[in-house]
């Protein structure tokens, strides 16, 4: 965490803190889904109830190239309605100009090209995968064509989380992020994948971040198959709210990779969900020492773990 801006108040000092969460090396949509889930949990803990998630996709560089080309045509068509100070930028930076027009609420924006219309079938499926994660986790969202960013930095998903300012009733963005594969690739010198969520919060007075002593969890959640991974996020979030610590490797595809990691962590119990369990709404709870296991219904899982583990 780092202090990025100090804003003195007549009553008490106010500081703005910004911290980032990164998922590196995971090309699937689960990376963005996990980050959004964590942002949602942080907002819950902070008591931010009236919030909204806006999400968009600009696809790959090839898809966004087609999108930006048509944005240039659109801006030329509406150049007379654009502020004179912004007109020179329209030719040099169509995407940056479009972002500014969205921010200013330009009346032509509802008719502007939308980046999701330029996605390939594969990119569209990837985006719907993310939306399915959010729906499975009961995280409300809205598709917003104005959530955009530089193609030198971003690819595929971009998102913003905002809250209502009680004094002005305006929406204030307190978290944003997305997938930054282009930047990660330049930094690594070879094809790379990465996603980030940036959260900004205000701290009044001389508040300090408390030190947290992390105990090694006794539980490890292992998934097998796409449906099990989709259902994992809400299960893990429920257990977190119940104060039950669980390790996981949702970024892994193969079960053996997860089992190897669980063995290295020396957990006492495994929570295992395959396609069968996902369809039945159960989780296998396996005791590592005896290899005995029991299928537990998801609504009863937290109570069972507190009583037996």
PDB file of C-alpha atoms in Angstrom:
ATOM      1  CA  UNK A   1       0.000   0.000   0.000  1.00  0.00           C
ATOM      2  CA  UNK A   2       1.194   3.531  -0.649  1.00  0.00           C
ATOM      3  CA  UNK A   3      -0.148   7.007   0.018  1.00  0.00           C
ATOM      4  CA  UNK A   4      -0.718   8.719  -3.315  1.00  0.00           C
ATOM      5  CA  UNK A   5      -2.344  11.995  -2.268  1.00  0.00           C
ATOM      6  CA  UNK A   6      -2.903  13.969   0.916  1.00  0.00           C
ATOM      7  CA  UNK A   7      -6.000  16.142   1.227  1.00  0.00           C
ATOM      8  CA  UNK A   8      -6.045  18.156   4.490  1.00  0.00           C
ATOM      9  CA  UNK A   9      -9.466  18.619   6.052  1.00  0.00           C
ATOM     10  CA  UNK A  10     -10.629  21.214   8.512  1.00  0.00           C
ATOM     11  CA  UNK A  11     -11.586  18.421  10.886  1.00  0.00           C
ATOM     12  CA  UNK A  12      -9.085  15.652  10.314  1.00  0.00           C
ATOM     13  CA  UNK A  13      -6.419  14.704   7.798  1.00  0.00           C
ATOM     14  CA  UNK A  14      -7.603  12.700   4.801  1.00  0.00           C
ATOM     15  CA  UNK A  15      -5.347  10.419   2.797  1.00  0.00           C
ATOM     16  CA  UNK A  16      -6.050   8.514  -0.380  1.00  0.00           C
ATOM     17  CA  UNK A  17      -4.564   5.038  -0.516  1.00  0.00           C
ATOM     18  CA  UNK A  18      -4.182   3.028  -3.690  1.00  0.00           C
ATOM     19  CA  UNK A  19      -3.284  -0.656  -3.858  1.00  0.00           C
ATOM     20  CA  UNK A  20      -3.197  -3.132  -6.711  1.00  0.00           C
ATOM     21  CA  UNK A  21      -4.024  -6.826  -7.005  1.00  0.00           C
ATOM     22  CA  UNK A  22      -2.455  -8.790  -9.870  1.00  0.00           C
ATOM     23  CA  UNK A  23      -3.021 -12.235 -11.377  1.00  0.00           C
ATOM     24  CA  UNK A  24      -0.108 -13.176 -13.637  1.00  0.00           C
ATOM     25  CA  UNK A  25       0.165 -16.126 -16.011  1.00  0.00           C
ATOM     26  CA  UNK A  26      -3.543 -17.003 -16.197  1.00  0.00           C
ATOM     27  CA  UNK A  27      -5.018 -16.464 -19.688  1.00  0.00           C
ATOM     28  CA  UNK A  28      -8.570 -17.600 -18.841  1.00  0.00           C
ATOM     29  CA  UNK A  29     -11.415 -15.333 -17.710  1.00  0.00           C
ATOM     30  CA  UNK A  30     -11.192 -16.755 -14.174  1.00  0.00           C
ATOM     31  CA  UNK A  31      -8.374 -14.255 -13.538  1.00  0.00           C
ATOM     32  CA  UNK A  32     -10.630 -11.221 -14.023  1.00  0.00           C
ATOM     33  CA  UNK A  33     -13.498 -12.984 -12.234  1.00  0.00           C
ATOM     34  CA  UNK A  34     -11.336 -13.599  -9.176  1.00  0.00           C
ATOM     35  CA  UNK A  35     -10.159  -9.973  -9.085  1.00  0.00           C
ATOM     36  CA  UNK A  36     -13.714  -8.638  -9.359  1.00  0.00           C
ATOM     37  CA  UNK A  37     -14.819 -11.026  -6.604  1.00  0.00           C
ATOM     38  CA  UNK A  38     -12.052  -9.726  -4.326  1.00  0.00           C
ATOM     39  CA  UNK A  39     -12.955  -6.090  -5.113  1.00  0.00           C
ATOM     40  CA  UNK A  40     -16.572  -6.927  -4.292  1.00  0.00           C
ATOM     41  CA  UNK A  41     -15.516  -8.479  -0.968  1.00  0.00           C
ATOM     42  CA  UNK A  42     -13.344  -5.455  -0.095  1.00  0.00           C
ATOM     43  CA  UNK A  43     -16.279  -3.140  -0.820  1.00  0.00           C
ATOM     44  CA  UNK A  44     -18.550  -5.267   1.378  1.00  0.00           C
ATOM     45  CA  UNK A  45     -16.060  -5.126   4.243  1.00  0.00           C
ATOM     46  CA  UNK A  46     -15.792  -1.338   3.804  1.00  0.00           C
ATOM     47  CA  UNK A  47     -19.578  -0.958   3.968  1.00  0.00           C
ATOM     48  CA  UNK A  48     -19.964   0.305   0.388  1.00  0.00           C
ATOM     49  CA  UNK A  49     -23.428  -0.980  -0.449  1.00  0.00           C
ATOM     50  CA  UNK A  50     -24.678   1.319  -3.216  1.00  0.00           C
ATOM     51  CA  UNK A  51     -22.189   0.373  -5.898  1.00  0.00           C
ATOM     52  CA  UNK A  52     -22.209  -0.704  -9.520  1.00  0.00           C
ATOM     53  CA  UNK A  53     -19.887  -2.726 -11.747  1.00  0.00           C
ATOM     54  CA  UNK A  54     -19.455  -1.542 -15.335  1.00  0.00           C
ATOM     55  CA  UNK A  55     -17.691  -3.923 -17.696  1.00  0.00           C
ATOM     56  CA  UNK A  56     -16.596  -4.043 -21.329  1.00  0.00           C
ATOM     57  CA  UNK A  57     -14.280  -5.911 -23.695  1.00  0.00           C
ATOM     58  CA  UNK A  58     -12.043  -4.528 -26.439  1.00  0.00           C
ATOM     59  CA  UNK A  59     -10.836  -7.968 -27.550  1.00  0.00           C
ATOM     60  CA  UNK A  60      -7.456  -8.594 -29.139  1.00  0.00           C
ATOM     61  CA  UNK A  61      -5.327  -6.044 -30.948  1.00  0.00           C
ATOM     62  CA  UNK A  62      -6.825  -7.156 -34.283  1.00  0.00           C
ATOM     63  CA  UNK A  63     -10.396  -6.654 -33.056  1.00  0.00           C
ATOM     64  CA  UNK A  64      -9.646  -3.317 -31.429  1.00  0.00           C
ATOM     65  CA  UNK A  65      -7.912  -2.133 -34.623  1.00  0.00           C
ATOM     66  CA  UNK A  66     -11.165  -2.628 -36.533  1.00  0.00           C
ATOM     67  CA  UNK A  67     -13.067  -0.899 -33.730  1.00  0.00           C
ATOM     68  CA  UNK A  68     -10.746   2.129 -33.638  1.00  0.00           C
ATOM     69  CA  UNK A  69     -10.875   2.446 -37.444  1.00  0.00           C
ATOM     70  CA  UNK A  70     -14.663   2.839 -37.297  1.00  0.00           C
ATOM     71  CA  UNK A  71     -14.373   5.171 -34.285  1.00  0.00           C
ATOM     72  CA  UNK A  72     -12.252   7.454 -36.498  1.00  0.00           C
ATOM     73  CA  UNK A  73     -14.979   7.441 -39.172  1.00  0.00           C
ATOM     74  CA  UNK A  74     -17.611   8.175 -36.518  1.00  0.00           C
ATOM     75  CA  UNK A  75     -15.661  11.124 -35.086  1.00  0.00           C
ATOM     76  CA  UNK A  76     -15.139  12.664 -38.529  1.00  0.00           C
ATOM     77  CA  UNK A  77     -18.861  12.403 -39.134  1.00  0.00           C
ATOM     78  CA  UNK A  78     -19.603  14.260 -35.873  1.00  0.00           C
ATOM     79  CA  UNK A  79     -16.592  16.591 -35.846  1.00  0.00           C
ATOM     80  CA  UNK A  80     -18.737  19.746 -35.840  1.00  0.00           C
ATOM     81  CA  UNK A  81     -20.353  18.738 -32.536  1.00  0.00           C
ATOM     82  CA  UNK A  82     -16.990  18.106 -30.834  1.00  0.00           C
ATOM     83  CA  UNK A  83     -15.435  20.915 -28.785  1.00  0.00           C
ATOM     84  CA  UNK A  84     -12.842  22.824 -30.855  1.00  0.00           C
ATOM     85  CA  UNK A  85     -10.085  22.099 -28.331  1.00  0.00           C
ATOM     86  CA  UNK A  86     -10.667  18.365 -28.742  1.00  0.00           C
ATOM     87  CA  UNK A  87     -10.929  18.226 -32.536  1.00  0.00           C
ATOM     88  CA  UNK A  88      -7.172  17.954 -33.282  1.00  0.00           C
ATOM     89  CA  UNK A  89      -6.958  14.909 -31.027  1.00  0.00           C
ATOM     90  CA  UNK A  90      -9.798  13.164 -32.884  1.00  0.00           C
ATOM     91  CA  UNK A  91      -7.550  12.503 -35.880  1.00  0.00           C
ATOM     92  CA  UNK A  92      -4.460  11.510 -33.882  1.00  0.00           C
ATOM     93  CA  UNK A  93      -6.065   9.522 -31.055  1.00  0.00           C
ATOM     94  CA  UNK A  94      -9.616   8.400 -31.903  1.00  0.00           C
ATOM     95  CA  UNK A  95      -9.907   6.067 -28.897  1.00  0.00           C
ATOM     96  CA  UNK A  96      -8.700   8.675 -26.396  1.00  0.00           C
ATOM     97  CA  UNK A  97     -11.115  11.197 -27.902  1.00  0.00           C
ATOM     98  CA  UNK A  98     -14.002   8.737 -27.640  1.00  0.00           C
ATOM     99  CA  UNK A  99     -13.186   8.137 -23.961  1.00  0.00           C
ATOM    100  CA  UNK A 100     -13.283  11.877 -23.287  1.00  0.00           C
ATOM    101  CA  UNK A 101     -16.601  12.245 -25.095  1.00  0.00           C
ATOM    102  CA  UNK A 102     -18.083   9.435 -22.990  1.00  0.00           C
ATOM    103  CA  UNK A 103     -16.836  11.166 -19.835  1.00  0.00           C
ATOM    104  CA  UNK A 104     -18.393  14.468 -20.951  1.00  0.00           C
ATOM    105  CA  UNK A 105     -21.686  12.794 -21.818  1.00  0.00           C
ATOM    106  CA  UNK A 106     -21.646  13.794 -25.487  1.00  0.00           C
ATOM    107  CA  UNK A 107     -25.142  13.241 -26.947  1.00  0.00           C
ATOM    108  CA  UNK A 108     -23.819  11.211 -29.908  1.00  0.00           C
ATOM    109  CA  UNK A 109     -22.216   8.523 -27.721  1.00  0.00           C
ATOM    110  CA  UNK A 110     -25.203   6.134 -27.696  1.00  0.00           C
ATOM    111  CA  UNK A 111     -24.754   5.882 -31.492  1.00  0.00           C
ATOM    112  CA  UNK A 112     -20.974   5.408 -31.418  1.00  0.00           C
ATOM    113  CA  UNK A 113     -19.326   2.082 -32.377  1.00  0.00           C
ATOM    114  CA  UNK A 114     -19.183  -0.396 -29.502  1.00  0.00           C
ATOM    115  CA  UNK A 115     -16.078  -2.523 -29.035  1.00  0.00           C
ATOM    116  CA  UNK A 116     -17.994  -5.733 -28.210  1.00  0.00           C
ATOM    117  CA  UNK A 117     -19.482  -5.682 -31.709  1.00  0.00           C
ATOM    118  CA  UNK A 118     -15.991  -6.258 -33.135  1.00  0.00           C
ATOM    119  CA  UNK A 119     -15.078  -9.316 -31.061  1.00  0.00           C
ATOM    120  CA  UNK A 120     -14.373 -12.605 -32.806  1.00  0.00           C
ATOM    121  CA  UNK A 121     -16.423 -15.656 -31.830  1.00  0.00           C
ATOM    122  CA  UNK A 122     -13.604 -16.900 -29.611  1.00  0.00           C
ATOM    123  CA  UNK A 123     -13.256 -13.499 -27.907  1.00  0.00           C
ATOM    124  CA  UNK A 124     -17.005 -13.305 -27.462  1.00  0.00           C
ATOM    125  CA  UNK A 125     -17.077 -16.733 -25.796  1.00  0.00           C
ATOM    126  CA  UNK A 126     -14.262 -15.637 -23.501  1.00  0.00           C
ATOM    127  CA  UNK A 127     -16.193 -12.534 -22.481  1.00  0.00           C
ATOM    128  CA  UNK A 128     -19.358 -14.545 -21.839  1.00  0.00           C
ATOM    129  CA  UNK A 129     -17.307 -16.901 -19.666  1.00  0.00           C
ATOM    130  CA  UNK A 130     -16.477 -13.947 -17.419  1.00  0.00           C
ATOM    131  CA  UNK A 131     -20.098 -12.818 -17.302  1.00  0.00           C
ATOM    132  CA  UNK A 132     -21.142 -16.359 -16.329  1.00  0.00           C
ATOM    133  CA  UNK A 133     -18.687 -16.255 -13.411  1.00  0.00           C
ATOM    134  CA  UNK A 134     -20.254 -12.995 -12.234  1.00  0.00           C
ATOM    135  CA  UNK A 135     -23.794 -14.314 -12.592  1.00  0.00           C
ATOM    136  CA  UNK A 136     -22.884 -17.511 -10.752  1.00  0.00           C
ATOM    137  CA  UNK A 137     -21.498 -15.357  -7.914  1.00  0.00           C
ATOM    138  CA  UNK A 138     -24.578 -13.079  -7.887  1.00  0.00           C
ATOM    139  CA  UNK A 139     -22.433 -10.029  -8.675  1.00  0.00           C
ATOM    140  CA  UNK A 140     -24.625  -7.546 -10.598  1.00  0.00           C
ATOM    141  CA  UNK A 141     -23.027  -5.805 -13.569  1.00  0.00           C
ATOM    142  CA  UNK A 142     -23.840  -3.617 -16.540  1.00  0.00           C
ATOM    143  CA  UNK A 143     -22.280  -3.685 -19.991  1.00  0.00           C
ATOM    144  CA  UNK A 144     -20.890  -0.197 -20.608  1.00  0.00           C
ATOM    145  CA  UNK A 145     -19.419   0.791 -23.980  1.00  0.00           C
ATOM    146  CA  UNK A 146     -17.604   3.732 -22.365  1.00  0.00           C
ATOM    147  CA  UNK A 147     -15.291   1.575 -20.243  1.00  0.00           C
ATOM    148  CA  UNK A 148     -12.256   1.743 -22.531  1.00  0.00           C
ATOM    149  CA  UNK A 149      -8.484   2.070 -22.336  1.00  0.00           C
ATOM    150  CA  UNK A 150      -5.286   2.299 -24.344  1.00  0.00           C
ATOM    151  CA  UNK A 151      -4.619  -0.711 -26.581  1.00  0.00           C
ATOM    152  CA  UNK A 152      -0.927  -0.392 -25.742  1.00  0.00           C
ATOM    153  CA  UNK A 153      -1.833  -1.411 -22.198  1.00  0.00           C
ATOM    154  CA  UNK A 154      -5.155  -3.277 -22.219  1.00  0.00           C
ATOM    155  CA  UNK A 155      -6.728  -6.238 -24.029  1.00  0.00           C
ATOM    156  CA  UNK A 156     -10.039  -8.044 -23.630  1.00  0.00           C
ATOM    157  CA  UNK A 157     -11.725  -7.144 -20.322  1.00  0.00           C
ATOM    158  CA  UNK A 158     -11.904  -3.724 -18.682  1.00  0.00           C
ATOM    159  CA  UNK A 159     -14.054  -2.877 -15.666  1.00  0.00           C
ATOM    160  CA  UNK A 160     -14.890  -0.083 -13.224  1.00  0.00           C
ATOM    161  CA  UNK A 161     -16.608  -0.256  -9.837  1.00  0.00           C
ATOM    162  CA  UNK A 162     -18.263   2.939  -8.653  1.00  0.00           C
ATOM    163  CA  UNK A 163     -20.230   4.117  -5.641  1.00  0.00           C
ATOM    164  CA  UNK A 164     -22.686   6.940  -5.149  1.00  0.00           C
ATOM    165  CA  UNK A 165     -21.346  10.060  -3.453  1.00  0.00           C
ATOM    166  CA  UNK A 166     -23.912  10.877  -0.711  1.00  0.00           C
ATOM    167  CA  UNK A 167     -23.207  14.623  -0.987  1.00  0.00           C
ATOM    168  CA  UNK A 168     -23.426  15.075  -4.770  1.00  0.00           C
ATOM    169  CA  UNK A 169     -25.322  11.896  -5.756  1.00  0.00           C
ATOM    170  CA  UNK A 170     -22.733  11.436  -8.510  1.00  0.00           C
ATOM    171  CA  UNK A 171     -20.998   8.140  -9.256  1.00  0.00           C
ATOM    172  CA  UNK A 172     -17.373   7.924  -8.087  1.00  0.00           C
ATOM    173  CA  UNK A 173     -15.080   5.177  -9.383  1.00  0.00           C
ATOM    174  CA  UNK A 174     -13.151   3.552  -6.521  1.00  0.00           C
ATOM    175  CA  UNK A 175     -11.846   0.472  -8.332  1.00  0.00           C
ATOM    176  CA  UNK A 176     -10.917  -0.350 -11.901  1.00  0.00           C
ATOM    177  CA  UNK A 177      -8.869  -2.823 -13.856  1.00  0.00           C
ATOM    178  CA  UNK A 178      -8.800  -5.472 -16.504  1.00  0.00           C
ATOM    179  CA  UNK A 179      -6.426  -7.582 -18.561  1.00  0.00           C
ATOM    180  CA  UNK A 180      -3.100  -5.989 -19.516  1.00  0.00           C
ATOM    181  CA  UNK A 181      -1.526  -8.672 -21.729  1.00  0.00           C
ATOM    182  CA  UNK A 182       0.082  -6.144 -24.150  1.00  0.00           C
ATOM    183  CA  UNK A 183       2.011  -4.410 -21.356  1.00  0.00           C
ATOM    184  CA  UNK A 184       2.920  -7.711 -19.673  1.00  0.00           C
ATOM    185  CA  UNK A 185       4.284  -9.006 -22.970  1.00  0.00           C
ATOM    186  CA  UNK A 186       6.490  -5.928 -23.424  1.00  0.00           C
ATOM    187  CA  UNK A 187       7.759  -6.141 -19.868  1.00  0.00           C
ATOM    188  CA  UNK A 188       8.514  -9.876 -20.070  1.00  0.00           C
ATOM    189  CA  UNK A 189       9.968  -9.794 -23.579  1.00  0.00           C
ATOM    190  CA  UNK A 190       7.785 -12.738 -24.613  1.00  0.00           C
ATOM    191  CA  UNK A 191       4.021 -13.468 -24.789  1.00  0.00           C
ATOM    192  CA  UNK A 192       2.572 -13.064 -21.292  1.00  0.00           C
ATOM    193  CA  UNK A 193      -0.835 -12.763 -19.646  1.00  0.00           C
ATOM    194  CA  UNK A 194      -1.813 -10.650 -16.635  1.00  0.00           C
ATOM    195  CA  UNK A 195      -4.805  -8.921 -15.068  1.00  0.00           C
ATOM    196  CA  UNK A 196      -5.038  -6.212 -12.411  1.00  0.00           C
ATOM    197  CA  UNK A 197      -7.536  -4.536 -10.102  1.00  0.00           C
ATOM    198  CA  UNK A 198      -6.663  -1.126  -8.636  1.00  0.00           C
ATOM    199  CA  UNK A 199      -8.557   0.018  -5.534  1.00  0.00           C
ATOM    200  CA  UNK A 200      -8.476   3.560  -4.151  1.00  0.00           C
ATOM    201  CA  UNK A 201      -9.805   4.360  -0.696  1.00  0.00           C
ATOM    202  CA  UNK A 202      -9.793   7.264   1.736  1.00  0.00           C
ATOM    203  CA  UNK A 203      -8.404   7.035   5.254  1.00  0.00           C
ATOM    204  CA  UNK A 204      -9.127   9.673   7.846  1.00  0.00           C
ATOM    205  CA  UNK A 205      -6.854  10.489  10.758  1.00  0.00           C
ATOM    206  CA  UNK A 206      -3.704   8.514  11.450  1.00  0.00           C
ATOM    207  CA  UNK A 207      -5.187   5.164  10.558  1.00  0.00           C
ATOM    208  CA  UNK A 208      -2.664   2.441   9.938  1.00  0.00           C
ATOM    209  CA  UNK A 209      -3.048  -0.831   8.123  1.00  0.00           C
ATOM    210  CA  UNK A 210      -3.144  -3.481  10.860  1.00  0.00           C
ATOM    211  CA  UNK A 211      -0.693  -6.337  10.639  1.00  0.00           C
ATOM    212  CA  UNK A 212      -2.346  -9.657   9.922  1.00  0.00           C
ATOM    213  CA  UNK A 213      -0.916 -12.961  11.043  1.00  0.00           C
ATOM    214  CA  UNK A 214      -1.883 -15.482   8.421  1.00  0.00           C
ATOM    215  CA  UNK A 215      -2.407 -19.013   9.671  1.00  0.00           C
ATOM    216  CA  UNK A 216      -1.891 -21.892   7.261  1.00  0.00           C
ATOM    217  CA  UNK A 217      -5.364 -23.125   6.207  1.00  0.00           C
ATOM    218  CA  UNK A 218      -6.234 -26.736   6.893  1.00  0.00           C
ATOM    219  CA  UNK A 219      -8.465 -26.887   3.797  1.00  0.00           C
ATOM    220  CA  UNK A 220      -7.726 -26.902   0.082  1.00  0.00           C
ATOM    221  CA  UNK A 221     -10.372 -26.570  -2.639  1.00  0.00           C
ATOM    222  CA  UNK A 222      -9.685 -28.573  -5.814  1.00  0.00           C
ATOM    223  CA  UNK A 223     -11.833 -28.380  -8.934  1.00  0.00           C
ATOM    224  CA  UNK A 224     -12.120 -30.534 -12.035  1.00  0.00           C
ATOM    225  CA  UNK A 225     -13.799 -29.117 -15.129  1.00  0.00           C
ATOM    226  CA  UNK A 226     -15.198 -25.779 -16.259  1.00  0.00           C
ATOM    227  CA  UNK A 227     -18.528 -26.084 -14.436  1.00  0.00           C
ATOM    228  CA  UNK A 228     -16.846 -26.881 -11.127  1.00  0.00           C
ATOM    229  CA  UNK A 229     -14.565 -23.860 -11.498  1.00  0.00           C
ATOM    230  CA  UNK A 230     -17.543 -21.611 -12.263  1.00  0.00           C
ATOM    231  CA  UNK A 231     -19.279 -22.757  -9.067  1.00  0.00           C
ATOM    232  CA  UNK A 232     -16.132 -22.518  -6.957  1.00  0.00           C
ATOM    233  CA  UNK A 233     -16.051 -18.732  -6.553  1.00  0.00           C
ATOM    234  CA  UNK A 234     -19.380 -18.349  -4.702  1.00  0.00           C
ATOM    235  CA  UNK A 235     -18.557 -21.362  -2.496  1.00  0.00           C
ATOM    236  CA  UNK A 236     -15.171 -19.933  -1.524  1.00  0.00           C
ATOM    237  CA  UNK A 237     -16.703 -16.516  -0.896  1.00  0.00           C
ATOM    238  CA  UNK A 238     -19.367 -18.050   1.378  1.00  0.00           C
ATOM    239  CA  UNK A 239     -16.690 -19.861   3.377  1.00  0.00           C
ATOM    240  CA  UNK A 240     -14.663 -16.635   3.633  1.00  0.00           C
ATOM    241  CA  UNK A 241     -17.673 -14.806   5.076  1.00  0.00           C
ATOM    242  CA  UNK A 242     -18.062 -17.623   7.589  1.00  0.00           C
ATOM    243  CA  UNK A 243     -14.439 -17.187   8.677  1.00  0.00           C
ATOM    244  CA  UNK A 244     -13.272 -20.503   7.190  1.00  0.00           C
ATOM    245  CA  UNK A 245      -9.890 -20.185   5.459  1.00  0.00           C
ATOM    246  CA  UNK A 246      -9.456 -22.254   2.298  1.00  0.00           C
ATOM    247  CA  UNK A 247      -6.534 -22.394  -0.107  1.00  0.00           C
ATOM    248  CA  UNK A 248      -7.256 -22.788  -3.831  1.00  0.00           C
ATOM    249  CA  UNK A 249      -5.613 -22.846  -7.252  1.00  0.00           C
ATOM    250  CA  UNK A 250      -8.446 -21.810  -9.536  1.00  0.00           C
ATOM    251  CA  UNK A 251      -5.915 -20.763 -12.174  1.00  0.00           C
ATOM    252  CA  UNK A 252      -4.804 -24.384 -12.615  1.00  0.00           C
ATOM    253  CA  UNK A 253      -6.551 -26.500 -15.234  1.00  0.00           C
ATOM    254  CA  UNK A 254      -5.421 -30.011 -14.237  1.00  0.00           C
ATOM    255  CA  UNK A 255      -6.452 -31.755 -11.027  1.00  0.00           C
ATOM    256  CA  UNK A 256      -2.993 -33.296 -10.533  1.00  0.00           C
ATOM    257  CA  UNK A 257      -1.397 -29.843 -10.350  1.00  0.00           C
ATOM    258  CA  UNK A 258      -3.815 -28.914  -7.592  1.00  0.00           C
ATOM    259  CA  UNK A 259      -3.252 -32.148  -5.690  1.00  0.00           C
ATOM    260  CA  UNK A 260       0.508 -31.643  -5.819  1.00  0.00           C
ATOM    261  CA  UNK A 261       0.142 -28.155  -4.392  1.00  0.00           C
ATOM    262  CA  UNK A 262      -2.220 -29.357  -1.663  1.00  0.00           C
ATOM    263  CA  UNK A 263       0.274 -32.083  -0.722  1.00  0.00           C
ATOM    264  CA  UNK A 264       3.047 -29.518  -0.429  1.00  0.00           C
ATOM    265  CA  UNK A 265       0.887 -27.390   1.871  1.00  0.00           C
ATOM    266  CA  UNK A 266       0.152 -30.398   4.117  1.00  0.00           C
ATOM    267  CA  UNK A 267      -3.536 -29.621   4.516  1.00  0.00           C
ATOM    268  CA  UNK A 268      -5.669 -31.952   6.592  1.00  0.00           C
ATOM    269  CA  UNK A 269      -8.721 -31.948   4.316  1.00  0.00           C
ATOM    270  CA  UNK A 270      -9.487 -31.546   0.616  1.00  0.00           C
ATOM    271  CA  UNK A 271     -12.673 -30.012  -0.744  1.00  0.00           C
ATOM    272  CA  UNK A 272     -13.149 -31.566  -4.179  1.00  0.00           C
ATOM    273  CA  UNK A 273     -15.703 -30.603  -6.817  1.00  0.00           C
ATOM    274  CA  UNK A 274     -15.919 -32.296 -10.206  1.00  0.00           C
ATOM    275  CA  UNK A 275     -18.609 -32.040 -12.862  1.00  0.00           C
ATOM    276  CA  UNK A 276     -20.835 -34.585 -11.059  1.00  0.00           C
ATOM    277  CA  UNK A 277     -20.650 -32.685  -7.773  1.00  0.00           C
ATOM    278  CA  UNK A 278     -21.244 -29.366  -9.553  1.00  0.00           C
ATOM    279  CA  UNK A 279     -24.428 -30.717 -11.116  1.00  0.00           C
ATOM    280  CA  UNK A 280     -25.594 -32.248  -7.824  1.00  0.00           C
ATOM    281  CA  UNK A 281     -24.755 -29.188  -5.723  1.00  0.00           C
ATOM    282  CA  UNK A 282     -22.323 -31.034  -3.452  1.00  0.00           C
ATOM    283  CA  UNK A 283     -18.660 -30.945  -2.438  1.00  0.00           C
ATOM    284  CA  UNK A 284     -16.543 -33.963  -1.500  1.00  0.00           C
ATOM    285  CA  UNK A 285     -14.785 -33.429   1.844  1.00  0.00           C
ATOM    286  CA  UNK A 286     -11.810 -35.814   1.995  1.00  0.00           C
ATOM    287  CA  UNK A 287      -9.642 -36.387   5.058  1.00  0.00           C
ATOM    288  CA  UNK A 288      -6.063 -36.640   3.808  1.00  0.00           C
ATOM    289  CA  UNK A 289      -4.808 -38.930   6.603  1.00  0.00           C
ATOM    290  CA  UNK A 290      -7.439 -41.663   6.103  1.00  0.00           C
ATOM    291  CA  UNK A 291      -8.537 -40.918   2.519  1.00  0.00           C
ATOM    292  CA  UNK A 292     -12.148 -41.186   3.714  1.00  0.00           C
ATOM    293  CA  UNK A 293     -14.593 -38.743   2.146  1.00  0.00           C
ATOM    294  CA  UNK A 294     -18.163 -37.583   2.347  1.00  0.00           C
ATOM    295  CA  UNK A 295     -20.380 -35.668  -0.095  1.00  0.00           C
ATOM    296  CA  UNK A 296     -21.799 -32.544   1.562  1.00  0.00           C
ATOM    297  CA  UNK A 297     -24.534 -30.344   0.130  1.00  0.00           C
ATOM    298  CA  UNK A 298     -23.231 -26.845  -0.579  1.00  0.00           C
ATOM    299  CA  UNK A 299     -25.721 -25.053   1.764  1.00  0.00           C
ATOM    300  CA  UNK A 300     -24.544 -27.306   4.622  1.00  0.00           C
ATOM    301  CA  UNK A 301     -20.798 -27.096   3.882  1.00  0.00           C
ATOM    302  CA  UNK A 302     -19.845 -24.270   6.248  1.00  0.00           C
ATOM    303  CA  UNK A 303     -21.704 -25.848   9.190  1.00  0.00           C
ATOM    304  CA  UNK A 304     -20.160 -29.263   8.456  1.00  0.00           C
ATOM    305  CA  UNK A 305     -16.607 -27.856   8.287  1.00  0.00           C
ATOM    306  CA  UNK A 306     -16.951 -25.933  11.547  1.00  0.00           C
ATOM    307  CA  UNK A 307     -18.224 -29.037  13.306  1.00  0.00           C
ATOM    308  CA  UNK A 308     -15.935 -31.689  11.836  1.00  0.00           C
ATOM    309  CA  UNK A 309     -12.681 -30.053  10.722  1.00  0.00           C
TER     310      UNK A 309
END
